[in-house]
Tab-separated table of C-alpha atoms in Angstrom:
chain	number	residue	atom	x	y	z
A	1	ARG	CA	97.913	19.195	31.054
A	2	GLY	CA	94.517	20.858	31.264
A	3	LEU	CA	96.015	24.326	31.609
A	4	ARG	CA	97.891	23.970	28.316
A	5	THR	CA	94.597	23.712	26.403
A	6	LEU	CA	92.522	26.053	28.577
A	7	GLY	CA	92.844	29.075	26.281
A	8	ILE	CA	91.698	27.245	23.163
A	9	ARG	CA	88.849	25.552	25.035
A	10	VAL	CA	87.558	28.843	26.441
A	11	ARG	CA	87.791	30.563	23.032
A	12	ARG	CA	85.856	27.702	21.415
A	13	GLN	CA	83.190	27.762	24.130
A	14	CYS	CA	82.781	31.560	23.795
A	15	GLU	CA	82.494	31.301	19.997
A	16	THR	CA	79.869	28.578	20.277
A	17	ALA	CA	77.925	30.473	22.966
A	18	THR	CA	77.892	33.522	20.679
A	19	GLN	CA	76.563	31.413	17.780
A	20	LEU	CA	73.867	29.900	20.004
A	21	ALA	CA	72.839	33.302	21.383
A	22	SER	CA	72.557	34.726	17.888
A	23	TRP	CA	70.554	31.727	16.649
A	24	LEU	CA	68.229	31.777	19.667
A	25	GLU	CA	67.443	35.494	19.455
A	26	GLY	CA	64.008	35.822	17.899
A	27	ARG	CA	63.230	32.141	18.521
A	28	VAL	CA	62.721	32.478	22.287
A	29	ALA	CA	61.237	35.247	24.414
A	30	ARG	CA	64.634	36.612	25.547
A	31	VAL	CA	68.323	35.801	25.231
A	32	TRP	CA	70.853	37.046	27.778
A	33	HIS	CA	74.421	37.052	26.406
A	34	PRO	CA	76.774	40.053	26.236
A	35	SER	CA	77.647	39.305	22.592
A	36	LEU	CA	74.200	40.520	21.545
A	37	PRO	CA	73.531	44.223	20.907
A	38	SER	CA	70.171	43.692	22.675
A	39	HIS	CA	71.980	42.853	25.943
A	40	PRO	CA	71.994	45.804	28.380
A	41	GLY	CA	75.727	45.303	29.032
A	42	PHE	CA	76.774	44.922	25.378
A	43	ALA	CA	78.843	48.139	25.120
A	44	LEU	CA	80.534	47.623	28.478
A	45	ALA	CA	81.316	43.986	27.658
A	46	LYS	CA	82.933	44.979	24.344
A	47	GLU	CA	85.036	47.536	26.181
A	48	GLN	CA	86.100	45.393	29.127
A	49	MET	CA	85.988	41.733	28.077
A	50	ARG	CA	88.184	39.677	25.770
A	51	GLY	CA	85.253	37.421	25.011
A	52	PRO	CA	81.573	37.298	25.900
A	53	GLY	CA	81.781	34.095	27.932
A	54	SER	CA	80.421	30.599	27.537
A	55	VAL	CA	77.320	31.024	29.710
A	56	LEU	CA	74.054	32.417	28.443
A	57	SER	CA	70.494	32.485	29.654
A	58	ILE	CA	67.232	32.297	27.800
A	59	GLU	CA	63.645	32.931	28.761
A	60	LEU	CA	60.777	31.029	27.195
A	61	ASP	CA	57.187	32.179	26.903
A	62	SER	CA	55.876	29.892	29.650
A	63	GLU	CA	56.957	28.075	32.770
A	64	ILE	CA	55.636	24.796	31.372
A	65	ARG	CA	57.924	25.015	28.321
A	66	ALA	CA	60.902	26.105	30.446
A	67	ARG	CA	60.445	23.204	32.840
A	68	GLU	CA	60.044	20.717	29.977
A	69	LEU	CA	62.924	21.818	27.739
A	70	PRO	CA	65.806	20.155	29.643
A	71	ARG	CA	64.057	16.766	29.398
A	72	ARG	CA	63.680	17.121	25.614
A	73	LEU	CA	67.386	17.597	24.881
A	74	ALA	CA	69.709	14.845	23.681
A	75	ILE	CA	73.133	16.525	23.772
A	76	PHE	CA	72.766	19.040	26.585
A	77	ARG	CA	72.862	17.554	30.068
A	78	ASP	CA	70.321	18.720	32.636
A	79	ALA	CA	72.729	19.932	35.310
A	80	THR	CA	73.681	22.999	37.299
A	81	SER	CA	77.348	23.191	36.427
A	82	LEU	CA	79.438	25.781	34.614
A	83	GLY	CA	82.624	25.651	32.560
A	84	GLY	CA	82.846	21.953	31.739
A	85	VAL	CA	83.562	20.398	28.365
A	86	GLU	CA	79.962	19.140	28.092
A	87	SER	CA	77.116	21.549	27.421
A	88	VAL	CA	74.529	21.769	30.173
A	89	LEU	CA	71.141	23.452	30.368
A	90	GLU	CA	69.069	23.880	33.486
A	91	TRP	CA	65.681	25.228	34.424
A	92	ARG	CA	66.963	27.726	36.964
A	93	LYS	CA	63.915	27.689	39.255
A	94	LYS	CA	64.644	24.038	40.048
A	95	TRP	CA	67.665	25.220	42.059
A	96	ASP	CA	66.731	28.806	42.921
A	97	PRO	CA	63.172	29.442	44.096
A	98	HIS	CA	63.617	33.177	43.442
A	99	ALA	CA	64.525	32.727	39.767
A	100	PRO	CA	61.967	33.701	37.140
A	101	PRO	CA	59.934	30.602	36.208
A	102	THR	CA	60.706	30.936	32.488
A	103	LEU	CA	64.510	31.229	32.876
A	104	LEU	CA	66.987	28.606	31.645
A	105	ARG	CA	70.763	28.795	31.998
A	106	ILE	CA	73.126	27.276	29.448
A	107	SER	CA	76.814	26.546	29.886
A	108	VAL	CA	78.373	25.722	26.524
A	109	GLY	CA	80.888	22.919	26.217
A	110	LEU	CA	83.032	21.780	23.304
A	111	GLU	CA	80.403	20.161	21.101
A	112	ASP	CA	79.898	21.415	17.559
A	113	ALA	CA	77.648	24.499	17.411
A	114	ARG	CA	75.529	22.989	14.622
A	115	ASP	CA	74.829	19.899	16.738
A	116	LEU	CA	73.808	22.037	19.710
A	117	ILE	CA	71.549	24.195	17.532
A	118	THR	CA	69.905	21.094	16.049
A	119	ASP	CA	69.324	19.720	19.553
A	120	LEU	CA	67.805	23.009	20.756
A	121	GLU	CA	65.677	23.409	17.639
A	122	ARG	CA	64.201	19.922	18.025
A	123	ALA	CA	63.561	20.344	21.754
A	124	LEU	CA	62.024	23.806	21.411
A	125	GLU	CA	59.673	22.495	18.734
A	126	ALA	CA	58.744	19.507	20.919
A	127	THR	CA	57.774	21.800	23.808
A	128	ARG	CA	55.357	23.685	21.526
A	129	ALA	CA	53.288	20.558	20.916
């Protein structure tokens, strides 16, 4: 049964990830998603991919904010999982000691993009305090 809805789920997740990446650009230090013209692989992704994918990464301006952000979110789960129906966000250094200390990875689920943006906006503001 899951395979019958896989295509629509993946399209929805890619669309939402693209909306999040676009919204986040300019609000955080860096956004990594091939849907953005600022991404070094943008042209290649447009040429080779059907969609930009449901995973994106962001960098914040400090390790303290990056470490704190997952705890401030209500909708996103703090987990290191990809491709599920729930959105997850992780401070990457927690699992990979070689990761940059300001890097967070996001795997977008099936929640409404506006709800995810509201959750991120609130949590990003809370980490500035």
